Each structure stands twice: as structure tokens, then as C-alpha cells.
Short mmCIF file of C-alpha atoms in Angstrom, two decimals:
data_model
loop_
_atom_site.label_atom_id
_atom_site.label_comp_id
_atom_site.label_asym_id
_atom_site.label_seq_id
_atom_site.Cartn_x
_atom_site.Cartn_y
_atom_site.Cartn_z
CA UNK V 1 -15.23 3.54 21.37
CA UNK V 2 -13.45 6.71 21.04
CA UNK V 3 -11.74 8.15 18.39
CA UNK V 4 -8.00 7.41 17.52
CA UNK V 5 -8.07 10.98 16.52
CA UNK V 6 -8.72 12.07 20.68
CA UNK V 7 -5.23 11.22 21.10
CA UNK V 8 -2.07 13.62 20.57
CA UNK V 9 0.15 10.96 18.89
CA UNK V 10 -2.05 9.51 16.36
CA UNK V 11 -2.96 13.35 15.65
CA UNK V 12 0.54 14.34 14.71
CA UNK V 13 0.86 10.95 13.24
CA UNK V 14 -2.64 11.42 11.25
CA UNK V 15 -0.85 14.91 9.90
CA UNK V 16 2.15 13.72 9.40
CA UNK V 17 1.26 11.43 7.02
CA UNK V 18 -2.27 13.25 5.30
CA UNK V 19 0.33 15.62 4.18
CA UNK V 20 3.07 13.19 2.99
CA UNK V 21 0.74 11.15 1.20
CA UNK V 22 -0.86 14.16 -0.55
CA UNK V 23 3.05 14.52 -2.04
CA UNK V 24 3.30 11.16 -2.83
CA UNK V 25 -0.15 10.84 -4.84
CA UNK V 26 1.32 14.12 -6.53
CA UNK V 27 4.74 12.87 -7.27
CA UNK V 28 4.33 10.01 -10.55
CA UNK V 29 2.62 12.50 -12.31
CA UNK V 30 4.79 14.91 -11.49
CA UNK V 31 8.16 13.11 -12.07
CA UNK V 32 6.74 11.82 -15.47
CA UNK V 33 6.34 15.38 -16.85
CA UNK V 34 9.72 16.47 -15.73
CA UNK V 35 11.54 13.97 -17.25
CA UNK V 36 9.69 13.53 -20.39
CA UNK V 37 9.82 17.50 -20.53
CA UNK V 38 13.54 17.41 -19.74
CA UNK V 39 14.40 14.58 -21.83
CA UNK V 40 11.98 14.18 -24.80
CA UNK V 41 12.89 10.06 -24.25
CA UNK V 42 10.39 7.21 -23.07
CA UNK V 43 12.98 5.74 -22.50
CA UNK V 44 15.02 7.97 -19.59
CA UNK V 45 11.36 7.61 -17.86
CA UNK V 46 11.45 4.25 -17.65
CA UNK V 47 14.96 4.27 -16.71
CA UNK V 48 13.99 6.90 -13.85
CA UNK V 49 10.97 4.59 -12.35
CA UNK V 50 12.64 1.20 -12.82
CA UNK V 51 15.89 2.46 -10.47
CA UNK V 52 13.05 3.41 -7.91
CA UNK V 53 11.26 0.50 -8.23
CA UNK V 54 14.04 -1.92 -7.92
CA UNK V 55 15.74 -0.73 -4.62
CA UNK V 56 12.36 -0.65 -2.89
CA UNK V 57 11.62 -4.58 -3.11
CA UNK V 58 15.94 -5.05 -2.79
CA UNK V 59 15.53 -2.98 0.27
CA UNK V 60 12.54 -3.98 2.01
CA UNK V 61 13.55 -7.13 4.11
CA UNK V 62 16.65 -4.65 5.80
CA UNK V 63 13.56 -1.87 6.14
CA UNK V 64 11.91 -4.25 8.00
CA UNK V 65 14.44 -5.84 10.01
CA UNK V 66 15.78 -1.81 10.65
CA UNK V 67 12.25 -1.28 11.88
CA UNK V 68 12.11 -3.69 14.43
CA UNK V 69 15.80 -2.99 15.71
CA UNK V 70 15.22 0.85 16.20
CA UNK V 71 12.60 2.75 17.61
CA UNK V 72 10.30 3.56 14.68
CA UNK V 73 9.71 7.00 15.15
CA UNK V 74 13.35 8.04 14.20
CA UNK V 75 13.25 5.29 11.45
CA UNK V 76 9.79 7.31 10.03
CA UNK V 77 11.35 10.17 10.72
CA UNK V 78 14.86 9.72 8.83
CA UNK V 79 13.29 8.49 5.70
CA UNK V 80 10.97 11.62 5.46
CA UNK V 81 13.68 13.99 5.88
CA UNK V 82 15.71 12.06 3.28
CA UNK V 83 13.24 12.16 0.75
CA UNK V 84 12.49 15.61 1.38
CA UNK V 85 16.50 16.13 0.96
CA UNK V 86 16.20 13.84 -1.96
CA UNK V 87 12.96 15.34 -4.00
CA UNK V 88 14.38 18.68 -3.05
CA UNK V 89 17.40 17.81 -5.06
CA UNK V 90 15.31 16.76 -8.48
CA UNK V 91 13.08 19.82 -7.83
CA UNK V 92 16.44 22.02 -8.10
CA UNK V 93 17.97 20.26 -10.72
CA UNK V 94 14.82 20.47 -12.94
CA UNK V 95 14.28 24.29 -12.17
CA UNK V 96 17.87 25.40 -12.99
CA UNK V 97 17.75 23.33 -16.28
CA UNK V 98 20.61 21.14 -15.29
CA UNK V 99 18.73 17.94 -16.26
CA UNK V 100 21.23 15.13 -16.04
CA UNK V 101 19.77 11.22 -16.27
CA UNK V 102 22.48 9.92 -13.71
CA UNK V 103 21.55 12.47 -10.90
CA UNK V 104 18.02 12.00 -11.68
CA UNK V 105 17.97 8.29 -11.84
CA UNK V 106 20.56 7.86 -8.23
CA UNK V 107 18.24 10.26 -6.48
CA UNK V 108 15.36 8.34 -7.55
CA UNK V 109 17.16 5.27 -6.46
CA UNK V 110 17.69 6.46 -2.91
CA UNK V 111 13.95 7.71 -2.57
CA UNK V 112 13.27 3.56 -3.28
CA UNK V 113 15.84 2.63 -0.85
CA UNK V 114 14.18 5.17 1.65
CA UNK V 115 10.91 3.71 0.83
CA UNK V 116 11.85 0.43 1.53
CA UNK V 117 12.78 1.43 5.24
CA UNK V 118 9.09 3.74 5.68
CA UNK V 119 6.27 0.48 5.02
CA UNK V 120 7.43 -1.48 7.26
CA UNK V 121 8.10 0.92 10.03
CA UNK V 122 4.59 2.42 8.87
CA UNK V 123 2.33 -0.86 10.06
CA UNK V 124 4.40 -1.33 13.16
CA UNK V 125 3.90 1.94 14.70
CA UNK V 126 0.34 2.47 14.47
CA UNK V 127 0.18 -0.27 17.72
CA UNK V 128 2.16 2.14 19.44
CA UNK V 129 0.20 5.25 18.78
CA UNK V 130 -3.57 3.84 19.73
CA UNK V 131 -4.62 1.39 21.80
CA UNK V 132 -5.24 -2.25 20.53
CA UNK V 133 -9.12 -1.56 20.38
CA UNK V 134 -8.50 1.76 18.02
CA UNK V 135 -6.67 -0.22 15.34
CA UNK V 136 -9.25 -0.67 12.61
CA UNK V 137 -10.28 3.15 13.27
CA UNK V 138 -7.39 4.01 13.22
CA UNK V 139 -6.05 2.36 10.01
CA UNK V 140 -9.60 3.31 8.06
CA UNK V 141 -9.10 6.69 9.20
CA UNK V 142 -5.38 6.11 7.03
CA UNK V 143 -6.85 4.19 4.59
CA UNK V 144 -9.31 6.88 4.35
CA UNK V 145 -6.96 9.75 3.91
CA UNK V 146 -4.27 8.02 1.33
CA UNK V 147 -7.52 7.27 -1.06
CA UNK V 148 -8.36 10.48 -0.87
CA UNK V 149 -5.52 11.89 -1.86
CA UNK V 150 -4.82 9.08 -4.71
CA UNK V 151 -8.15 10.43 -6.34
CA UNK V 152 -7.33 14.20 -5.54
CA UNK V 153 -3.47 14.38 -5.65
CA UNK V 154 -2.70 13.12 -9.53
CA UNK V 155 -5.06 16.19 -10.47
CA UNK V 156 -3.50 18.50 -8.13
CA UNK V 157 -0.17 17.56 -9.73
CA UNK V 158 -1.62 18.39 -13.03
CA UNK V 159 -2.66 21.62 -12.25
CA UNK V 160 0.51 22.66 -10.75
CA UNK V 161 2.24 21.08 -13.71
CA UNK V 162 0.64 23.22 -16.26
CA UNK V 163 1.00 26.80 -13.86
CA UNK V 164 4.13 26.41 -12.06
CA UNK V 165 6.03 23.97 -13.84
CA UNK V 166 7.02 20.05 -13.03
CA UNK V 167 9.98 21.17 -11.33
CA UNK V 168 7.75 23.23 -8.65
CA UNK V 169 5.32 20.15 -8.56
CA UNK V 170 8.49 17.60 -7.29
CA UNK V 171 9.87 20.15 -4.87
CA UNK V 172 5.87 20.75 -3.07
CA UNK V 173 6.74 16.48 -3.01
CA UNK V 174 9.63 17.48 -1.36
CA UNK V 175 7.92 19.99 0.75
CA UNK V 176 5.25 17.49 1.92
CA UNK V 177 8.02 15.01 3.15
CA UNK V 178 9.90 18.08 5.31
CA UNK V 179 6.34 19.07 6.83
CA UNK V 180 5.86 15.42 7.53
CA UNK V 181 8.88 14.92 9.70
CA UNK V 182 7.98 18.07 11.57
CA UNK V 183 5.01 15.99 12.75
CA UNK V 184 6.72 13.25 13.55
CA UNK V 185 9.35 15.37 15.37
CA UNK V 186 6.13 15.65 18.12
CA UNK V 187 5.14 12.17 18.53
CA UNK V 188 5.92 10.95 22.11
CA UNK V 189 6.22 6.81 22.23
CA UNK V 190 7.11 5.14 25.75
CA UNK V 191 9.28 2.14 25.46
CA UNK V 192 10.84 2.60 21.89
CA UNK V 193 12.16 -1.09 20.68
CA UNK V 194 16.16 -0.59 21.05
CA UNK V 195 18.87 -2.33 19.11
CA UNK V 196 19.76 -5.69 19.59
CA UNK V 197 23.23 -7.29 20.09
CA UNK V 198 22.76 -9.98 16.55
CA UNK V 199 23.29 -8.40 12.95
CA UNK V 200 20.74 -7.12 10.65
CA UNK V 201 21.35 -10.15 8.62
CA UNK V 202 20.33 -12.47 11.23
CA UNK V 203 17.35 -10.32 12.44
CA UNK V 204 16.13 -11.06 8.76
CA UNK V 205 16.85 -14.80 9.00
CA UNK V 206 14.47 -14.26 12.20
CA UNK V 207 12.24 -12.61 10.69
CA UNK V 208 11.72 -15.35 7.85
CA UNK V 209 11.29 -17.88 10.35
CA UNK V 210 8.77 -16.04 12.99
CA UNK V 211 6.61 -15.16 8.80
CA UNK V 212 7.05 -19.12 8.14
CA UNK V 213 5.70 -19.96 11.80
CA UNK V 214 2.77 -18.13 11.51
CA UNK V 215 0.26 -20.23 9.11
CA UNK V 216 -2.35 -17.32 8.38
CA UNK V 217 0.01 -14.64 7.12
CA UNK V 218 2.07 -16.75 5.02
CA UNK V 219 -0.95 -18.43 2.91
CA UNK V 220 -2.59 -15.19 2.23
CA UNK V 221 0.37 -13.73 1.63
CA UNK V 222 1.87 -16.19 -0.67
CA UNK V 223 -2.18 -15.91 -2.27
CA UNK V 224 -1.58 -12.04 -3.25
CA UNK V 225 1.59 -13.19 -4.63
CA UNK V 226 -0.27 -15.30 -7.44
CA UNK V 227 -3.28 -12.66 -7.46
CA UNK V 228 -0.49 -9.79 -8.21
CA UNK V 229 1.06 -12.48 -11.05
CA UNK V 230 -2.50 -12.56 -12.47
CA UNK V 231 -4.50 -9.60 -11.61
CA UNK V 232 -2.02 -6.42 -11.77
CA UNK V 233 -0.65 -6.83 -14.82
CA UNK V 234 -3.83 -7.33 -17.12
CA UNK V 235 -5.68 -4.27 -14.85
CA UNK V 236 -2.87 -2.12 -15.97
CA UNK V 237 -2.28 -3.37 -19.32
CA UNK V 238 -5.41 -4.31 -21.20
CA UNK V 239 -7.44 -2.49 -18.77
CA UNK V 240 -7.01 0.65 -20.54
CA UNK V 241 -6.21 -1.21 -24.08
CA UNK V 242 -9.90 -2.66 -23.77
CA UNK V 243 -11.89 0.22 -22.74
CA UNK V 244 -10.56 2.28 -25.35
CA UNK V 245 -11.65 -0.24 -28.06
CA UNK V 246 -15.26 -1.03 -26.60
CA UNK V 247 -16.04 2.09 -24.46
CA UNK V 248 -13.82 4.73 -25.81
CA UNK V 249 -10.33 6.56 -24.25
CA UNK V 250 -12.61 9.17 -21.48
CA UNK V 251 -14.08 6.14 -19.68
CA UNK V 252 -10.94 4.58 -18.55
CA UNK V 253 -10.84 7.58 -16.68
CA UNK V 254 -13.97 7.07 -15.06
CA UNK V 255 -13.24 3.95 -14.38
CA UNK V 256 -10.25 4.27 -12.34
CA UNK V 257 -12.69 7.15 -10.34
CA UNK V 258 -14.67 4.68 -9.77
CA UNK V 259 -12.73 2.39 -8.31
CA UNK V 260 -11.34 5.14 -6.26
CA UNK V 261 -14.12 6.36 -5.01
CA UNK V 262 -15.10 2.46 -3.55
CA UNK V 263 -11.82 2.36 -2.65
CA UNK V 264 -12.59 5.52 -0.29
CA UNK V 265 -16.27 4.34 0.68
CA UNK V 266 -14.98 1.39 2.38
CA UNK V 267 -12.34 3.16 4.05
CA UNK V 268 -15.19 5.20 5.83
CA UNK V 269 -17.73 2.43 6.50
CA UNK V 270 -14.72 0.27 8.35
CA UNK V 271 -14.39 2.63 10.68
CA UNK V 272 -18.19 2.25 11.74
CA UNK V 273 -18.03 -1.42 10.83
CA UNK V 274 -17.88 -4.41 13.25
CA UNK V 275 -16.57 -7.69 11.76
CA UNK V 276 -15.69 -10.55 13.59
CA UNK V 277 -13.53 -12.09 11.38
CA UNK V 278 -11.73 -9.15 9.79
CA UNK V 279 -9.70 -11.52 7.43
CA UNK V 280 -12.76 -13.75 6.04
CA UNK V 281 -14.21 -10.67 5.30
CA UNK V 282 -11.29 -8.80 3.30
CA UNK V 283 -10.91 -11.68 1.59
CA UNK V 284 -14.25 -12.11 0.42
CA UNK V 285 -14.10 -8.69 -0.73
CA UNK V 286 -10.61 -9.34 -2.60
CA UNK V 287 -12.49 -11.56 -4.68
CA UNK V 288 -14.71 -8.57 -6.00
CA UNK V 289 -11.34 -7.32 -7.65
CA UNK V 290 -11.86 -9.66 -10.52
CA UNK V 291 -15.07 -8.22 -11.63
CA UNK V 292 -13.95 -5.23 -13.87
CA UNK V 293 -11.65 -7.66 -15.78
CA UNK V 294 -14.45 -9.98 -16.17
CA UNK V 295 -16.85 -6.97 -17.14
CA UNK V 296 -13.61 -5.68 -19.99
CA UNK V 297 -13.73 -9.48 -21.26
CA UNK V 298 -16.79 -10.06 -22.27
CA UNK V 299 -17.09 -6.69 -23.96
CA UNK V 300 -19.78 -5.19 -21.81
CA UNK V 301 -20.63 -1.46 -22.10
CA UNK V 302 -19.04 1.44 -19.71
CA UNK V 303 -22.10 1.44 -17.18
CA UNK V 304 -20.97 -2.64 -15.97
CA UNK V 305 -17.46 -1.37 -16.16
CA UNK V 306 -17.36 1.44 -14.23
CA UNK V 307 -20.11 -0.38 -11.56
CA UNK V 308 -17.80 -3.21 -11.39
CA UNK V 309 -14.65 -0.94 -10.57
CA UNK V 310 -16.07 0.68 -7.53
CA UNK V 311 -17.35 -2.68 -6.07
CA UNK V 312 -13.79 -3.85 -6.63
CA UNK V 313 -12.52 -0.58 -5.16
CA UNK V 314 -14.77 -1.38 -2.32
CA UNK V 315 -13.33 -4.84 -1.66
CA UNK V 316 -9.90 -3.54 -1.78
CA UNK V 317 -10.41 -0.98 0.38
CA UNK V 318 -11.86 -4.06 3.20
CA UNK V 319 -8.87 -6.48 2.35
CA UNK V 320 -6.40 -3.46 3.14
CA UNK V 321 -7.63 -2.43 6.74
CA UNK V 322 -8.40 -5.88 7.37
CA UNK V 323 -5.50 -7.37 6.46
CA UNK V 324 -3.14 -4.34 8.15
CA UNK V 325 -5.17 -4.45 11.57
CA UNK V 326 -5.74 -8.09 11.89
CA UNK V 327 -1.77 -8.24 11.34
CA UNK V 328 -0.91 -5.64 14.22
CA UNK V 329 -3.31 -7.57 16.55
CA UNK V 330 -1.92 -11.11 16.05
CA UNK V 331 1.81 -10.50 15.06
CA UNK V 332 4.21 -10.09 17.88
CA UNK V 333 4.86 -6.27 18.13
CA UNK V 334 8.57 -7.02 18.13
CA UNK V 335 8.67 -8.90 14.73
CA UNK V 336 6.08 -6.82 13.44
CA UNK V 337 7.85 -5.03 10.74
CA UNK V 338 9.87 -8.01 9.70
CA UNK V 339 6.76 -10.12 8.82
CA UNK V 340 5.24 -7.08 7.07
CA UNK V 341 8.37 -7.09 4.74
CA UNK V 342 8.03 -10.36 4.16
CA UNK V 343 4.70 -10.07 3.48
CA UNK V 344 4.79 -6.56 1.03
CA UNK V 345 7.59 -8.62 -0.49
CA UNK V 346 5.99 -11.55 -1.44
CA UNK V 347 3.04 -9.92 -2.25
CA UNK V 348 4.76 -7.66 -4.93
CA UNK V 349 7.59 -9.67 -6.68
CA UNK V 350 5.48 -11.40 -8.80
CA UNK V 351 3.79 -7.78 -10.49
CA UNK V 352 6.74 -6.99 -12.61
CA UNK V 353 6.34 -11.12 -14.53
CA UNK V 354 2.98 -10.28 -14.72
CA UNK V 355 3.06 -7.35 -16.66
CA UNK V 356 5.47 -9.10 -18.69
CA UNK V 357 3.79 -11.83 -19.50
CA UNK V 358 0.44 -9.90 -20.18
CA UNK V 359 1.60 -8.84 -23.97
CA UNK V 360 2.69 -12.37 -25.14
CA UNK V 361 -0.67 -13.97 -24.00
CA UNK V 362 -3.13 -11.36 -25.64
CA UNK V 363 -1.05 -12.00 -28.80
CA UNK V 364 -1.30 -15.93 -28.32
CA UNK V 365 -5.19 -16.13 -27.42
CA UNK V 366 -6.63 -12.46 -27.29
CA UNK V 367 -6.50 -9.80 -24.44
CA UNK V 368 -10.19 -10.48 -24.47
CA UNK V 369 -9.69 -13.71 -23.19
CA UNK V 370 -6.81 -12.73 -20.92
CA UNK V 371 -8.53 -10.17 -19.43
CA UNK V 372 -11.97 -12.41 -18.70
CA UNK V 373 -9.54 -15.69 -17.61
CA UNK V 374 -7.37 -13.15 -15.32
CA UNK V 375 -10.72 -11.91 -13.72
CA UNK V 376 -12.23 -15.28 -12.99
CA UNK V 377 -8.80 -16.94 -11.80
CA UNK V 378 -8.22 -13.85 -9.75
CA UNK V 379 -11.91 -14.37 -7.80
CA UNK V 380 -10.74 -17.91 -7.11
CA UNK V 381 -7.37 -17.17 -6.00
CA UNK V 382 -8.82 -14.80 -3.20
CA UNK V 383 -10.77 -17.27 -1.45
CA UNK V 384 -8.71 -20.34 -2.04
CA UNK V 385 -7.25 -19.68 1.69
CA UNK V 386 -10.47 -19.81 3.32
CA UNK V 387 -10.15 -23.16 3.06
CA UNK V 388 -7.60 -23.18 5.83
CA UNK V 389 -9.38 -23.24 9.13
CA UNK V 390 -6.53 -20.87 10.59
CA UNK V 391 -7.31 -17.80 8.35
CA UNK V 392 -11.47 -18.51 7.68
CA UNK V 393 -11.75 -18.24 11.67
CA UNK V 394 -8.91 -16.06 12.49
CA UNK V 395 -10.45 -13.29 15.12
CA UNK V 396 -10.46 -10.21 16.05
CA UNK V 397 -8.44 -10.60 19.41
CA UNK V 398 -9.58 -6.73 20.40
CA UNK V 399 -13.00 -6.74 20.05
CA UNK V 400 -15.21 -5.66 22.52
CA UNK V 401 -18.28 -7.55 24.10
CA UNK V 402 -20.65 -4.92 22.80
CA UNK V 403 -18.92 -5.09 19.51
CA UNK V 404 -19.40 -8.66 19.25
CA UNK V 405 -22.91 -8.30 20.18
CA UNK V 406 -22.89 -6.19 16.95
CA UNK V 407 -21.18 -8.14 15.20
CA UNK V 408 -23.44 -11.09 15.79
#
């Protein structure tokens, strides 16, 4: 098989989006700084990340249904140049010392409505750029690239925090975006999807019934809504409460490296690797995400820990490609982006409860025993839908006979 990479589209593509990921990775830590720098208040952060939070899950059904109305390209290519218009404007308000909450927090809100319209455009026009047997290169050759730049951008950000200043760090975000539409600017697609006649409304209400229809996607899907509910919140939460008090502050640290670093293994080896069943096997590995909360549980020292995290990483990492390629090869290229909203949607609704809910039990029964009843539940949760016949032997519909000889 040859490499995604050979062709001109997915190259300007590939760049397009190495570059804007490196700003994204860069931009929490960035934005954080600047605000708390600006503001000296916790509490105008949270303000700033909840109004960008909010409008991307509000948002994300009309991103999708947007998506499949208008030829993606220009949808990809709209939302970078609006966040680059958007960033650009925090960058100059933070670098002429005009720090105002309002702009900050409606500028944030628009780079989470422009958010919401850029996932789901983003897994339906990788089927346009490479043929149907490239998929799984080409999304581990994404996958690849936006772990590597969530290990390496956060301390990029920190650098250029400390020499140039937060405001300089948001406007190289803003930067990033700009370059990225440039690249996009180049991609050539034959037969964009055009606009239909019916309402974005009803292209949603389509969009929920062709999701419904299709068994597969909705069961794991409605799955990484209650592994979100349980896992998220207690990895982000007690994860670093319960290091700190067994292991010490520094290996929290190490721990989320290595879980990156699996995270970016397995995005390589899926780009060599032949499965035949690309969902069994993501799901199999979504199951190793419980193991670090298990390992924080039952008090075991930082070697288990940070072990545990990069097998976890590296079951992520196979659930992500798997899931993403196994949709564009089954899922009607015309709904495509619908049924991804759906499916982001569901999957993420249920984080903020979870993090919610994650104080009150630790103070009822002990984030010790949250942490190791989270883990477990969370390991049983991600194989509960290979029980259903339709997503244990879903299959690859692209793979080649000497693949499957492989495979086999």
C-alpha cells in the first residue's frame, strides 16, 4: 500500500493541520497565563474556558449538519481563518494591555462556536483526500502528528510564555490557524457535497435518524458516553490529587508523559498494523484506560502508575484510529459529519456531571475508592458492546486480500 502522504491533497491537508494542531496544543496553556496574568482571578479563567466550552457541544449538531450541506473544504477553511481572526484579536488585546473579560470571554465563545463547525467537517474529509484503502494510514499518520504535538506543544507554550510573553504565545495560536488555511486554500476535491433544498434544522433531524439506524455507532457511542461520566472526571480530578499524596507532585507529570508517549506509539504501529476487526480491537484497548485509576486506587508506587498510563495511552491511541476509520468506511459519506456530531456529542455531554460528581463521592467513600471503582467500571464499560454481534464482527470493508492474509 502506498502512502497517503504520495498524494498532493492529503499533503497540504497533512500541513495544514500539523501546524494548526501545534497552535492548538499551545493555546490552554497559553490562554491560562494571559488571563490569570491579566486578571489575577481564578475565577475570570474559568469564566474564559466555560464560554468556549459551552458553544462547542451547543454548536456541534449545526457543525455537523453544515458539514454535510457544504463542501468541506470551505467549511475547514472558514473556521481556520476565523480563529486565526479570532486568536489574533486576544493576542492584541493582551499585548496592548487592554484586558477586558467581555471581549476576552465573546472571542473565546466564537473560537467554540468555530470549533464546533471544524470536527465534524475534520472526519468527513479525510474520505475525500485518500482513497478508501489509505484511511487507517492516513488517520494514524493524524493521530500521529496531534500526539505529538499534545506532548511537545504545552512546553513550547511555556517557553514562549516565559520569553515573549502570553500575549505573543495566543497570537503564534493565531498564526498557526492563518498558515493552516493557506494549506487548505491548495487542496483540490472533485465533486464537493452542495447544499440541499431542506433547512439545517431538518438535515439534523436526518442526521439523528440515519445515527439511530445504524446499530454499531450508536452503542459504542452511547458506551463512551457512560465511560466519559465515569472515567474523565476521576483521571482529571483525583488523578493528580492521588499521585501527589502517594507518589509526590513531579510524577503526575510523568505520568501524563507517559500516557502520551503510548498515546503516540500506537499512532505509529497502526499505520503498519493490519486488524480485521478495527472496532473489536479499539475497544479492547479502551478497556486498558482503566488501569492507571486502578493502579492510583490501590496506592501502588509511581513505577505501576506511570507503566499503567502508557498502556492506557496505547489503547487510546487504537480506539481513536479505529473508531475514526472504521466510521468513514461504513457511514454513508453524505451523512458522515452528521453522525460524527452525534457521536462527539454524546460522547462528551456526560464529562462536565462527571467532574462534578467526582468531589461529592471522594468525600462520601474516599477518592481512593472512587478512583479504583471508576477504573474497574470503566474496563467493563468498554467491552460491554462486544456483546452485540454488529460491533464484535464489524469489518474492515477496505481491506485488501494480502492484508487479510496478514491479518489472519
Amino acid at each position: 500500500m502506498t502512502s497517503p502522504l504520495r498524494q498532493a491533497n492529503f499533503r497540504w491537508f497533512f500541513a495544514g493541520r500539523l501546524v494548526s494542531m501545534l497552535g492548538s496544543s499551545m493555546a490552554p496553556v497559553a490562554l491560562a497565563f494571559a488571563v490569570l496574568d491579566a486578571s489575577h482571578s481564578a475565577g475570570d479563567l474559568g469564566v474564559v474556558l466555560a464560554t468556549r466550552m459551552i458553544p462547542n457541544l451547543a454548536f456541534l449538531l449545526v457543525g455537523g449538519a453544515v458539514a454535510d450541506r457544504f463542501p468541506r473544504r470551505t467549511v475547514l477553511l472558514a473556521a481556520n481563518l476565523g480563529a486565526g481572526l479570532t486568536q489574533g484579536s486576544v493576542a492584541a488585546i493582551l499585548l496592548t494591555g487592554h484586558y477586558s473579560l467581555a471581549a476576552v470571554a465573546a472571542l473565546e465563545f466564537a473560537n467554540g462556536v468555530l470549533d464546533a463547525f471544524t470536527s465534524p467537517a475534520l472526519r468527513g474529509v479525510v474520505p475525500e483526500l485518500v482513497a478508501p484503502t489509505g484511511l487507517q494510514r492516513a488517520n494514524s499518520l493524524l493521530g500521529s502528528t496531534r500526539n505529538a504535538t499534545r506532548i511537545f506543544g504545552p512546553s513550547v507554550a511555556g517557553v514562549l510564555v516565559v520569553t515573549a510573553g502570553s500575549g505573543a504565545a495566543i497570537g503564534f495560536d493565531a498564526l498557526t490557524s492563518l498558515l493552516a488555511a493557506g494549506c487548505l486554500v491548495r487542496l483540490r476535491l472533485t465533486a464537493p457535497i452542495r447544499a440541499g433544498r431542506s433547512t439545517v434544522l431538518a438535515d439534523i433531524r436526518y442526521g439523528w435518524s440515519e445515527f439511530r439506524s445504524i446499530r454499531w455507532v450508536w452503542l459504542v457511542s452511547g458506551m463512551f458516553c457512560l465511560l466519559n461520566l465515569v472515567q474523565t472526571g476521576a483521571w482529571q480530578i483525583l488523578g493528580p490529587q492521588l499521585t501527589q499524596q502517594t507518589n509526590g507532585t513531579a510524577t503526575w507529570g510523568l505520568v501524563l508523559s507517559a500516557r502520551g508517549v503510548g498515546l503516540l506509539v500506537m499512532s505509529l504501529l497502526m499505520y503498519r498494523l493490519v486488524v480485521r476487526h478495527l472496532v473489536r480491537f479499539g475497544l479492547i484497548g479502551s478497556a486498558l484506560i482503566g488501569l492507571p485509576l486502578i493502579a492510583l486506587g490501590a496506592g501502588l508506587g509511581p513505577v505501576p502508575v506511570i507503566g499503567a498510563a502508557f498502556v492506557a495511552g496505547l489503547g487510546s491511541a487504537a480506539m481513536g484510529i479505529g473508531w475514526d476509520t472504521s466510521l468513514q468506511e461504513h457511514v454513508p459519506p453524505q451523512v458522515l459529519s452528521r453522525v460524527a456530531s452525534y457521536d462527539d456529542l454524546l460522547s462528551y455531554v456526560a464529562i462536565p456531571v462527571g467532574q462534578l460528581s467526582v468531589g461529592p463521592l471522594s468525600h462520601a467513600i474516599g477518592g481512593f475508592r472512587v478512583a479504583a471503582g471508576a477504573g474497574l467500571l470503566s474496563m467493563i464499560l468498554a467491552l460491554a458492546p462486544l456483546a452485540a454481534r454488529e460491533v464484535r464482527d464489524l469489518p474492515r470493508s477496505t481491506i485488501t486480500s494480502a492484508e487479510l492474509e496478514t491479518a489472519r
